[in-house]
Short mmCIF file of C-alpha atoms in Angstrom, two decimals:
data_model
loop_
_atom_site.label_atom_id
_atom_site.label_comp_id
_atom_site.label_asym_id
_atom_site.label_seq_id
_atom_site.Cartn_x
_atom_site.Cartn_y
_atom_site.Cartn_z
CA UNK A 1 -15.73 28.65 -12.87
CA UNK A 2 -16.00 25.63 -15.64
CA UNK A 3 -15.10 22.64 -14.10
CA UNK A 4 -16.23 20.07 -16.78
CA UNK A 5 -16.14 20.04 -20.06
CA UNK A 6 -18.09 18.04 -23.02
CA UNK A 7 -18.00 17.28 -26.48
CA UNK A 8 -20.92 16.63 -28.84
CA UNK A 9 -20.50 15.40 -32.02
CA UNK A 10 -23.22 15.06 -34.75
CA UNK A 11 -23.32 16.00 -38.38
CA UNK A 12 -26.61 17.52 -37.76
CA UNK A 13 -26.29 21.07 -36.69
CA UNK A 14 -29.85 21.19 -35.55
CA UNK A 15 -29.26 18.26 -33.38
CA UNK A 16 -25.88 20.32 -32.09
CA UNK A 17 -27.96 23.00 -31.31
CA UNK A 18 -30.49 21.11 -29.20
CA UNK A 19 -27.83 19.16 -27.12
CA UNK A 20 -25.77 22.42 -26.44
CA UNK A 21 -29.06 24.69 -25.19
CA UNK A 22 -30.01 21.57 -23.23
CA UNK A 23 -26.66 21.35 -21.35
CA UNK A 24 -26.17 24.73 -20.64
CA UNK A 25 -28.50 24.29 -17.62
CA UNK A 26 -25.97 22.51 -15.92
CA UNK A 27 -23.73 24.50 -13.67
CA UNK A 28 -20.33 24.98 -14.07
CA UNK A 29 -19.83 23.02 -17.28
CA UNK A 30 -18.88 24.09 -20.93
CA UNK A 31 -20.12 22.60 -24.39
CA UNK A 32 -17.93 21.83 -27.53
CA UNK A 33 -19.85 20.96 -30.27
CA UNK A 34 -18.27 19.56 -33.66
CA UNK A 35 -19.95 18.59 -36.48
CA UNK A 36 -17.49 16.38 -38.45
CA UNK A 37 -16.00 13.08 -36.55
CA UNK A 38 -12.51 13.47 -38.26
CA UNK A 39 -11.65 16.57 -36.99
CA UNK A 40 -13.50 15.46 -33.09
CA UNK A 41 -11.15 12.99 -33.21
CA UNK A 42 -8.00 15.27 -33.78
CA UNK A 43 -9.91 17.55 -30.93
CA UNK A 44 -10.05 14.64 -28.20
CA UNK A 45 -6.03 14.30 -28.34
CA UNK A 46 -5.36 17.82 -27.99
CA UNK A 47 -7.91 18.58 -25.65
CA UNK A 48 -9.29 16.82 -22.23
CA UNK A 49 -12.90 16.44 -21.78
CA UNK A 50 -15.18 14.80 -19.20
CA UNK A 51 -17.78 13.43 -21.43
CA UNK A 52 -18.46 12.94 -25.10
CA UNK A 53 -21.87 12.58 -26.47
CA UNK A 54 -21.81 11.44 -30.24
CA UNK A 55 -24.15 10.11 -32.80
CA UNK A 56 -23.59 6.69 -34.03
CA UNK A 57 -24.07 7.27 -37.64
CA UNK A 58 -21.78 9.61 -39.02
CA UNK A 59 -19.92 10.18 -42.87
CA UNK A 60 -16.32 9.43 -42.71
CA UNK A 61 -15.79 8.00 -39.19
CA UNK A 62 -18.91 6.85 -37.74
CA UNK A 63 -19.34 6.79 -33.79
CA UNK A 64 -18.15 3.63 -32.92
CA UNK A 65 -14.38 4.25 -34.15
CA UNK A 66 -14.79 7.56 -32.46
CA UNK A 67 -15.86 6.01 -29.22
CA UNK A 68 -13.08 3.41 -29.98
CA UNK A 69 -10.74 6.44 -30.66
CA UNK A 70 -11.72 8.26 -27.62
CA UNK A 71 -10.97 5.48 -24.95
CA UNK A 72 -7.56 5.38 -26.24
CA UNK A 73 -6.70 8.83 -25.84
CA UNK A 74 -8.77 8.75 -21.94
CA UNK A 75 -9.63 5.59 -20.72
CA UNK A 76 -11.37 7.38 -18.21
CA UNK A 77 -13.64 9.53 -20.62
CA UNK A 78 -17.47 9.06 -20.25
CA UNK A 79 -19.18 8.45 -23.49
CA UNK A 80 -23.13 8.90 -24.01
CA UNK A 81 -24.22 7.62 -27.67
CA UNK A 82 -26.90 8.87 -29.66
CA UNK A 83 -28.80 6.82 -32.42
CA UNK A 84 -31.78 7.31 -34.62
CA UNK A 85 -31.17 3.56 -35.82
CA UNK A 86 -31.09 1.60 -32.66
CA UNK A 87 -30.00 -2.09 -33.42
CA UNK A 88 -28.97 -4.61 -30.57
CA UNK A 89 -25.32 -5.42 -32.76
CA UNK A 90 -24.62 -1.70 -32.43
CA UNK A 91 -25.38 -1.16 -28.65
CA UNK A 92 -23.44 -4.36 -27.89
CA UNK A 93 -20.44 -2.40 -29.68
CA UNK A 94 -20.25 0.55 -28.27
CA UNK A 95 -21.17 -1.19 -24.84
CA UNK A 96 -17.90 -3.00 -25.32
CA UNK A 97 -15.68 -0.75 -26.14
CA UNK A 98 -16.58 1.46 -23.03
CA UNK A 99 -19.61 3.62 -24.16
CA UNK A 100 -21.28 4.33 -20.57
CA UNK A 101 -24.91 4.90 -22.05
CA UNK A 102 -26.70 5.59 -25.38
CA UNK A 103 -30.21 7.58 -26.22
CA UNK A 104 -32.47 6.93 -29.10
CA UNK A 105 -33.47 9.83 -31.08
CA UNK A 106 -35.77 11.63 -30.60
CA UNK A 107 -35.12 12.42 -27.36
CA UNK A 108 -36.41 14.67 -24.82
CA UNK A 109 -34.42 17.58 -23.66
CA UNK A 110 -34.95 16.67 -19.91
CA UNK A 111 -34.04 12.95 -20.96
CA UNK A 112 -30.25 14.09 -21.95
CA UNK A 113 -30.17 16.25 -19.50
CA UNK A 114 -31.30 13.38 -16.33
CA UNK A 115 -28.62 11.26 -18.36
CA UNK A 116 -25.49 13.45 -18.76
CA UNK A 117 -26.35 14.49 -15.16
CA UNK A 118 -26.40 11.41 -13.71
CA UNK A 119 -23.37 10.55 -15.68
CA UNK A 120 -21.20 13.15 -14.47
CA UNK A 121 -22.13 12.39 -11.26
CA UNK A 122 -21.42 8.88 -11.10
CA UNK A 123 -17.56 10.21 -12.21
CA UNK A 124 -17.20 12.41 -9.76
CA UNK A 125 -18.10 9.73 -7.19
CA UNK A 126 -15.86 7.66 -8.78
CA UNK A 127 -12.55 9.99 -8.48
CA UNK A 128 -13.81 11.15 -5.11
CA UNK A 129 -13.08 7.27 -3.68
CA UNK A 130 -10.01 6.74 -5.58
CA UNK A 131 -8.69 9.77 -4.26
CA UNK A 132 -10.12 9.24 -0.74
CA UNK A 133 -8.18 5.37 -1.50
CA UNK A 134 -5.26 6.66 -2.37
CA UNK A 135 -5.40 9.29 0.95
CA UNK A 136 -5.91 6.24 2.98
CA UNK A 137 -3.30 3.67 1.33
CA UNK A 138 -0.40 6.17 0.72
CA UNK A 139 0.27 7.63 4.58
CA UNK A 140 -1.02 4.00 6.21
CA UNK A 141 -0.25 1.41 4.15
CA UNK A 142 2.87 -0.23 2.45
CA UNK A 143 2.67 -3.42 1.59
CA UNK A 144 1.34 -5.31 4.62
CA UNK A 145 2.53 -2.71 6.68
CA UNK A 146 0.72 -0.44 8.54
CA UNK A 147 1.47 2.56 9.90
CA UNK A 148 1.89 6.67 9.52
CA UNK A 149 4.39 7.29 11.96
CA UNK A 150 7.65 9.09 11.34
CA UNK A 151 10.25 6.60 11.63
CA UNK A 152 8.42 3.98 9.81
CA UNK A 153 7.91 6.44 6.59
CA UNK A 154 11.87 6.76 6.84
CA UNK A 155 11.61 2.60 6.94
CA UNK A 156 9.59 2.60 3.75
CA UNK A 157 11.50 5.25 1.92
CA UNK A 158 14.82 2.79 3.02
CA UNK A 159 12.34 -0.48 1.26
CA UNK A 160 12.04 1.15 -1.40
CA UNK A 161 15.86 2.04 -2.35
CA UNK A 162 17.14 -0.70 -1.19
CA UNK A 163 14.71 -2.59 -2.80
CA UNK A 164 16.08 -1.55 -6.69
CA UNK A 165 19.65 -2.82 -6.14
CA UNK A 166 20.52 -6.77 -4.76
CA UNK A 167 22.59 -5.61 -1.41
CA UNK A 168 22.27 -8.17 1.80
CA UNK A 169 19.86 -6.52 4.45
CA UNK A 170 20.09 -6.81 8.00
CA UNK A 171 17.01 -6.12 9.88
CA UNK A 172 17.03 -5.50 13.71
CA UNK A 173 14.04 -5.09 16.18
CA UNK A 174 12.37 -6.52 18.78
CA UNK A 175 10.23 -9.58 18.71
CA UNK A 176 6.66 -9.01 17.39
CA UNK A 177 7.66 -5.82 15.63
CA UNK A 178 7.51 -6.86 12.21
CA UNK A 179 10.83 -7.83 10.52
CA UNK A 180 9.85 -10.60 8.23
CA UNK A 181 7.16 -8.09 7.10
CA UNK A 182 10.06 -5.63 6.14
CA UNK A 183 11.95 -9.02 4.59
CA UNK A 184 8.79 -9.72 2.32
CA UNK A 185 8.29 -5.96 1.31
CA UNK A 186 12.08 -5.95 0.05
CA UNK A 187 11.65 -9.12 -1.91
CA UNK A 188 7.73 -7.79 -3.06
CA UNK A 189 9.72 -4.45 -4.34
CA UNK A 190 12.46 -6.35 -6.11
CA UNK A 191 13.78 -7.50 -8.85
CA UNK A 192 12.84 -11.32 -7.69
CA UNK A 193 9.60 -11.01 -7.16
CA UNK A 194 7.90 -13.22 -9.63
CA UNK A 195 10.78 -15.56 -7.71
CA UNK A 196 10.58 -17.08 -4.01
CA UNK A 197 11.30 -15.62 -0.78
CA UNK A 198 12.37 -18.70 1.34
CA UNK A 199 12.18 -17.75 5.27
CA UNK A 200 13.97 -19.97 7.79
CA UNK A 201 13.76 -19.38 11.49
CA UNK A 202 17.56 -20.59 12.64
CA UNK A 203 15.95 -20.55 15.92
CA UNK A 204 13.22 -23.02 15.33
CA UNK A 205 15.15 -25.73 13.53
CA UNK A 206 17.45 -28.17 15.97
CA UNK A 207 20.92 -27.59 15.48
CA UNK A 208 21.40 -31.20 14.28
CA UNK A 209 18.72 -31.14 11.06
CA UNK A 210 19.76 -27.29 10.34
CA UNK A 211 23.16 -27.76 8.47
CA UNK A 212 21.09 -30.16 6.14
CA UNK A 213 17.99 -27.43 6.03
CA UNK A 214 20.15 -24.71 4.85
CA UNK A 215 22.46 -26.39 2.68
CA UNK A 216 20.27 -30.01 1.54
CA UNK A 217 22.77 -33.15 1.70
CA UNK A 218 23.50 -36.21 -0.76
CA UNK A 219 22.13 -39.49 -0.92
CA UNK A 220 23.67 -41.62 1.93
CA UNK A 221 25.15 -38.61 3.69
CA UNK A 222 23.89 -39.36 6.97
CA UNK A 223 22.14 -42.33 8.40
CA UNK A 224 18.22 -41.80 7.12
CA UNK A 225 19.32 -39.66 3.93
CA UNK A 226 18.01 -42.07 1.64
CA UNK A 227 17.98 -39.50 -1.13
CA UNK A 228 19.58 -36.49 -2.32
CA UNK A 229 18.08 -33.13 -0.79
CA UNK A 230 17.90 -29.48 -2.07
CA UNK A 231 18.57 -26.90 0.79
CA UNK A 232 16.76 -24.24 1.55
CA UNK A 233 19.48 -21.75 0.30
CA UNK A 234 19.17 -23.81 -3.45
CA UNK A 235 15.51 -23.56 -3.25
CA UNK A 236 15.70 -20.26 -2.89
CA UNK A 237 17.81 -19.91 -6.26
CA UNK A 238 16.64 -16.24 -8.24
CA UNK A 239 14.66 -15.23 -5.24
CA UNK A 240 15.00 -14.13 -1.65
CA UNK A 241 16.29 -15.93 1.33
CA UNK A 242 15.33 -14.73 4.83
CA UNK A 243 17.13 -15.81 7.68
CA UNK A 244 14.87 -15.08 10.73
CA UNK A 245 17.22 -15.09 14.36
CA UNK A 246 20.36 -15.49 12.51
CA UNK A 247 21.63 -15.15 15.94
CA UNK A 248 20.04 -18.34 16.88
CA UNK A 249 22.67 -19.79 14.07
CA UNK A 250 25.46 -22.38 15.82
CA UNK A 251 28.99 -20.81 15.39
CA UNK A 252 30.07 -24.26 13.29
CA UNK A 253 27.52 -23.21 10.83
CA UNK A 254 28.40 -19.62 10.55
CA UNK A 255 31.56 -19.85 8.75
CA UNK A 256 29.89 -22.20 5.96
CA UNK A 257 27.36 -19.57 5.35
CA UNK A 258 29.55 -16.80 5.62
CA UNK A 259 30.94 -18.70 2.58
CA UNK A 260 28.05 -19.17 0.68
CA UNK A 261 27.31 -15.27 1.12
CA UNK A 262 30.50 -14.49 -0.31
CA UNK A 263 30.86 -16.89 -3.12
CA UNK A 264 27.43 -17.22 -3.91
CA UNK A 265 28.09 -21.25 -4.25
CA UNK A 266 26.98 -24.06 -1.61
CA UNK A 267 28.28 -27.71 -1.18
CA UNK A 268 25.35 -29.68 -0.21
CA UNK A 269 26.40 -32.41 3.10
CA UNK A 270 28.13 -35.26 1.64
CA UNK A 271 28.41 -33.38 -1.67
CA UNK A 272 31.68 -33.15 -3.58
CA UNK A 273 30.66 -30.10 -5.96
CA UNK A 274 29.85 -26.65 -5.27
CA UNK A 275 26.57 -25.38 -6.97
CA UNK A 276 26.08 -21.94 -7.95
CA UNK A 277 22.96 -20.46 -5.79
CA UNK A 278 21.48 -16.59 -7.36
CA UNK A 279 20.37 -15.51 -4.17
CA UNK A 280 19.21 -12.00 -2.08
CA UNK A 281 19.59 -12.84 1.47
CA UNK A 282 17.68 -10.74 4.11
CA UNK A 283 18.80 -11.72 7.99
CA UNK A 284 17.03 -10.95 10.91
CA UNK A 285 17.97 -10.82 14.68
CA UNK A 286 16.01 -9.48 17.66
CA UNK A 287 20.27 -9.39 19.34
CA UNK A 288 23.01 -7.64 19.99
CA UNK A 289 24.65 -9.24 17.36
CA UNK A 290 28.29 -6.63 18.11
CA UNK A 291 27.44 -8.13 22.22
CA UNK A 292 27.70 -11.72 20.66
CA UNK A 293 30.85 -10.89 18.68
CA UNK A 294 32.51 -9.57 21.88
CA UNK A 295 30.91 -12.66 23.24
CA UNK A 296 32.75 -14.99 20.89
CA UNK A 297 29.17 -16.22 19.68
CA UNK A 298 28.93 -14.75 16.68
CA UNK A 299 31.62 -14.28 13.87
CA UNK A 300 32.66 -10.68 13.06
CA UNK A 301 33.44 -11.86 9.35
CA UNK A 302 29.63 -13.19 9.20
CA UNK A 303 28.03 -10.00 11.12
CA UNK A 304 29.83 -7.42 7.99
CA UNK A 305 28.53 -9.87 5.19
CA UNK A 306 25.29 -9.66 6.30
CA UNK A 307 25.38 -5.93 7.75
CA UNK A 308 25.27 -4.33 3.93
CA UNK A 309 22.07 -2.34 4.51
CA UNK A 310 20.66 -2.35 8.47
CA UNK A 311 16.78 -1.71 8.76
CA UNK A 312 16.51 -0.66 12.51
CA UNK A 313 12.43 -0.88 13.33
CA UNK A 314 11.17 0.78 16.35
CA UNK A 315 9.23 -0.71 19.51
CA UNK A 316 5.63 -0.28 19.37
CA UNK A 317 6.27 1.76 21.92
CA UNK A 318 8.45 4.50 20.08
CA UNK A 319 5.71 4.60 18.26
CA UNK A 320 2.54 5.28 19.95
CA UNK A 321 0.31 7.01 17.74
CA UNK A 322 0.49 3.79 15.46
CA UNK A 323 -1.57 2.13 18.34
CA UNK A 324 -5.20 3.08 17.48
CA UNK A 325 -4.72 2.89 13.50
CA UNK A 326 -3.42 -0.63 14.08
CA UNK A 327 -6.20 -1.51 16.58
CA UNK A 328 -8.90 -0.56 13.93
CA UNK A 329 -6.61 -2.58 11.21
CA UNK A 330 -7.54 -5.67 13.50
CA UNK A 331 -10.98 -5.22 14.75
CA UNK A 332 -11.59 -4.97 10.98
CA UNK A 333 -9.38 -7.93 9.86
CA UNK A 334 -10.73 -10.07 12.71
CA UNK A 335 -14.39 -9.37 12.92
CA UNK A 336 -14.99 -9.99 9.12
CA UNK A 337 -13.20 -13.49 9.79
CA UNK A 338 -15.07 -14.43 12.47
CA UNK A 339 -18.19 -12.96 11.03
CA UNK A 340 -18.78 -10.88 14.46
CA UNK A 341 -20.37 -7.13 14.26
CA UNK A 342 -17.64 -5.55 16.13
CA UNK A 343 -17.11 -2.57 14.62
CA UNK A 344 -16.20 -0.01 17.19
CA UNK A 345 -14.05 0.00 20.25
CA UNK A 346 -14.87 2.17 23.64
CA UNK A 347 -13.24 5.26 24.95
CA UNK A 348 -11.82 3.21 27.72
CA UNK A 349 -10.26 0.17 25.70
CA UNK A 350 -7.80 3.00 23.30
CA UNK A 351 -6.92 4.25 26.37
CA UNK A 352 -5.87 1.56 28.12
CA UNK A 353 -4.21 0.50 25.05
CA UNK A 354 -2.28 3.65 24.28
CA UNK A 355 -0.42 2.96 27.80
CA UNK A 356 -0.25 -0.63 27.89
CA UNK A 357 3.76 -0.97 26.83
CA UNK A 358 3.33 -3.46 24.84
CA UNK A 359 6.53 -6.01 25.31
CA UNK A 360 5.51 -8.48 22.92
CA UNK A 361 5.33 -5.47 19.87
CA UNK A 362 2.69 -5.68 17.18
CA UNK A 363 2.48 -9.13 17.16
CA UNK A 364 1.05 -9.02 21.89
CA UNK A 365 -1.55 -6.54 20.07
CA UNK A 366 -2.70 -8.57 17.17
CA UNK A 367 -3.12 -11.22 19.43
CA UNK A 368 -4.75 -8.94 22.14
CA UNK A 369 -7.55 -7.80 19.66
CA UNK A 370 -7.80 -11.10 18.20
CA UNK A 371 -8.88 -12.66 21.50
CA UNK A 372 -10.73 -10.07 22.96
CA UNK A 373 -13.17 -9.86 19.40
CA UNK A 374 -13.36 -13.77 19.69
CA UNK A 375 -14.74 -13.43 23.27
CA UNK A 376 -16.67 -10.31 23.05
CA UNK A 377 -20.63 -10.35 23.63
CA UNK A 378 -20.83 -6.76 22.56
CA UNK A 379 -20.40 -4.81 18.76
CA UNK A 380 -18.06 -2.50 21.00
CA UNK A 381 -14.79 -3.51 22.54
CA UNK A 382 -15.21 -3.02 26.46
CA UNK A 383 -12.46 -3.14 28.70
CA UNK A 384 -14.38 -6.36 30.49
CA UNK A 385 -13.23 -7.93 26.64
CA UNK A 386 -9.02 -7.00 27.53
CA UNK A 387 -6.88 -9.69 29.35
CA UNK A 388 -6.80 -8.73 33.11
CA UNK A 389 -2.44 -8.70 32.32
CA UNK A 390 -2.83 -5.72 29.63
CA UNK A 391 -5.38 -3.80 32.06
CA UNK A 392 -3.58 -4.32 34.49
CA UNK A 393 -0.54 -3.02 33.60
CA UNK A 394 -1.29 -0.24 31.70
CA UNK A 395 -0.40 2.18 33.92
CA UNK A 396 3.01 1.76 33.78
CA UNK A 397 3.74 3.82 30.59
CA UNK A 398 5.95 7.21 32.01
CA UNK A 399 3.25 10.01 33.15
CA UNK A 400 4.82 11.85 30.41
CA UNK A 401 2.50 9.21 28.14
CA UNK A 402 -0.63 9.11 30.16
CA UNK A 403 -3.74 10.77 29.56
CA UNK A 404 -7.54 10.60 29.03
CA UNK A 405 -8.61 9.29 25.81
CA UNK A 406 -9.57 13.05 24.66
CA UNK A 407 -6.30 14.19 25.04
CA UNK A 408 -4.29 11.38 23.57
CA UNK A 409 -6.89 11.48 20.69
CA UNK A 410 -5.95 15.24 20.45
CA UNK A 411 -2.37 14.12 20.57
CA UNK A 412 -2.78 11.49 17.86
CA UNK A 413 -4.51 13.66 15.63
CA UNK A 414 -2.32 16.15 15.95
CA UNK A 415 0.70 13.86 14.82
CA UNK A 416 -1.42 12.81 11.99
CA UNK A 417 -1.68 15.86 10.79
CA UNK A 418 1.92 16.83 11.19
CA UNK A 419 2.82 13.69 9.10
CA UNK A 420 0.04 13.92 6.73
CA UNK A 421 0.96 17.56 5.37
CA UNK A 422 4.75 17.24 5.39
CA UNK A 423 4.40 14.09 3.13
CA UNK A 424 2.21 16.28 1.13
CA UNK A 425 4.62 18.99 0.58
CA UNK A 426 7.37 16.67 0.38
CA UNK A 427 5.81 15.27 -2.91
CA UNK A 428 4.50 18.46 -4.41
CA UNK A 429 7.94 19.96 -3.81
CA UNK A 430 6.52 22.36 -1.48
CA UNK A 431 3.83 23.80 -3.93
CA UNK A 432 0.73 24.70 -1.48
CA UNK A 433 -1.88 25.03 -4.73
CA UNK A 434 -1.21 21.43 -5.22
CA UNK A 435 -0.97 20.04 -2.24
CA UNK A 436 -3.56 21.67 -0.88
CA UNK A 437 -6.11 20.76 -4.34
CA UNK A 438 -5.31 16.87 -3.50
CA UNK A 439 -6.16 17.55 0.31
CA UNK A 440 -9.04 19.23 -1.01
CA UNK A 441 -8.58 21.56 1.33
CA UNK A 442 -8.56 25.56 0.89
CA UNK A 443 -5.54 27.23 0.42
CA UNK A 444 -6.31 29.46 3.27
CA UNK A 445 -6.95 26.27 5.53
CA UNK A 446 -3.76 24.79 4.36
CA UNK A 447 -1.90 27.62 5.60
CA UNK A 448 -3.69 27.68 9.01
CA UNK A 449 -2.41 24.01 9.42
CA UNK A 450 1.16 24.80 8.05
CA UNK A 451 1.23 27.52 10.76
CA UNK A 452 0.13 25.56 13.38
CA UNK A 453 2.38 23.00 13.03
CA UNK A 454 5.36 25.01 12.28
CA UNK A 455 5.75 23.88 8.85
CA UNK A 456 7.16 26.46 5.69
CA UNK A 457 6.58 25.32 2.23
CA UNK A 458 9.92 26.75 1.49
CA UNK A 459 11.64 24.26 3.34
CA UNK A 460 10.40 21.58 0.98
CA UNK A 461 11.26 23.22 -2.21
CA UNK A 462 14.07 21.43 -4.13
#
């Protein structure tokens, strides 16, 4: 089976000959050879090769417009040169313009063969680690997120759409589980991105400095405004605006905003003139914010202008077989800060961590492995490294939840998996070949998994 291909040009057949017998020792490869550069040239846009090897001197186009040529139809194509007039200008050219290697003449058959195989090899290594890249950023990672579970991939797919138009978002979710992470990805995928994103935590700010926060105030306003102030909401002008615990937000306050949401103007304190504000706002609330409507503590009016788009993230705990692909995320992100060899963490530790509920969300775990790698002796993670609080309750997950560290590694994987191939099919429209070729996996082992796991390839046909 011919799995790469290569192109020699020269406008010496002898020296066609030699390079194509030479080659042919290599397995699995097949050798076009083309004596004049004009028509190689009309050859290397029809066709797709892995490597060209051309002579530099050449009638009509020589080998440095062909090489020039060649890396705009592939950037990716590997280019050996051949010269019997080595000069240091003409290396330095076709060095530049992406030749990977050239050969004097005369060479040694063994010589072009050691070179195009070491070539070829360094491009297979190449597209081996962007593929394995792309295996590990596409079902873990989006944006600073990390995860492969199922309802976060429904989260990202939400991002993503929403991201496109310039709706309000309201995110909802415990503390620690991420929302201003969701509020960043939205403004990262947007429209605004080369603009701000403006966070404000309605929470943090007393209620007596927060009207002027949000909305600045004039010269002379209030005692100590000795000079005119931009809010936050005007700094924010052609980006995003993030309101983080807009349920924190004082009920006098909430119909002004309301009002700025809908008119997209705001009236700075003490100002007389409204000022036009280009704005995405993204709120955030860790409430009940319908409770606090019942409640009379939060205005219905506000809670529908905000309440365009709702991003509902899960517990940590809905969520479990996140756990040990975040807990590597941090032992890597933390022990390369700290400059500490920690690069493993015991049988024991997952476990307990797998059951540990985790009330404090992603944020009680960063800050779990962040302490326990700042205090550890060891290059493994030992329970001894855990606060006594997480060890000690981490029983009191359901028994449904428990189990050794074999079988919840077992379970993990097994959910991996699961997600892994249905995200597969989902993008290959359900064509196995394909999916199967970028798993680089056997069609025969693809089909074991799809059985196991109860999955048709039908069912993801469009």
């Amino acid at each position: 089976m011919v799995t790469r291909r290569i192109l020699v040009v020269d406008d010496e057949p002898g020296m066609l000959e030699v390079c194509a017998d030479t080659l042919r020792h290599i397995p699995q490869t097949q050798i076009v050879t083309e004596r004049r550069s004009r028509r190689a040239a009309e050859i290397l846009g029809e066709e797709t090769f892995d490597l060209m090897i051309s002579d530099i001197r050449m009638p009509d186009i020589d080998g440095v417009e062909l090489l020039k040529h060649a890396r705009e139809c592939d950037p990716n194509l590997i280019v050996l040169m051949l010269t019997a007039y080595p000069t240091v200008e003409t290396a330095v050219a076709a060095m530049k313009l992406g030749a990977s290697d050239y050969i004097t003449k005369p060479f040694l058959p063994e010589e072009l063969e050691a070179t195009v195989h070491r070539l070829l090899q360094e491009k297979k290594l190449r597209e081996e680690n962007r593929l394995l890249q792309r295996q590990l950023e596409r079902p873990f990672c989006f944006d600073e997120i990390v995860s492969h579970s199922a309802p976060m991939r429904a989260i990202f797919d939400t991002i993503d759409r929403v991201a496109e138009t310039d709706v309000d978002v309201l995110i909802v979710g415990e503390t620690g589980v991420g929302k201003e992470l969701v509020a960043r990805s939205i403004h990262k995928r947007s429209r605004r991105s080369s603009a701000r994103f403006v966070p404000v935590d309605c929470g943090a700010i007393p209620d007596h400095l927060l009207e002027s926060e949000l909305f600045g105030h004039e010269k002379g306003a209030f005692t100590g405004a000795h000079s005119r102030s931009l809010g936050l909401i005007e700094f924010a002008h052609h980006g995003s605006f993030f309101l983080d615990e807009v349920g924190e937000l004082p009920l006098r306050l909430q119909a002004k905003l309301r009002r700025v949401l809908q008119e997209r103007r705001v009236r700075r304190v003490g100002g007389k003139e409204e000022i036009d504000v280009d704005v995405r706002v993204v709120a955030a609330t860790n409430r009940d914010l319908l409770n606090q409507i019942k409640n009379k503590a939060f205005r219905e009016d506000l809670y529908y202008r905000i309440n365009v788009v709702r991003i509902e993230i899960p517990s940590l705990r809905e969520r479990l077989d996140d756990i040990p692909l975040l807990v590597y995320h941090f032992l890597k992100r933390f022990a390369s800060e700290m400059e500490k060899p920690v690069s493993e963490v015991s049988q024991d530790v997952m476990e307990v961590l797998t059951r540990y509920s985790w009330p404090g969300n992603i944020r009680e775990l960063q800050n779990v492995m962040k302490r326990s790698i700042a205090l550890t002796r060891n290059e493994v993670l030992t329970v001894e490294d855990l606060p006594e609080e997480v060890v000690g309750k981490s029983g009191d997950q359901p028994a449904a939840r428990r189990g050794n560290f074999f079988d919840l590694r077992t379970q993990h994987l097994a959910i991996f998996e699961q997600n892994y191939l249905e995200e597969l099919l989902g993008r290959w429209n359900g064509d196995v070949t394909r999916a199967a070729q970028e798993a680089q996996l056997p069609r025969g082992t693809f089909y074991r998994l799809l059985k196991k796991h109860g999955l048709s390839a039908d069912s993801f046909r469009q």
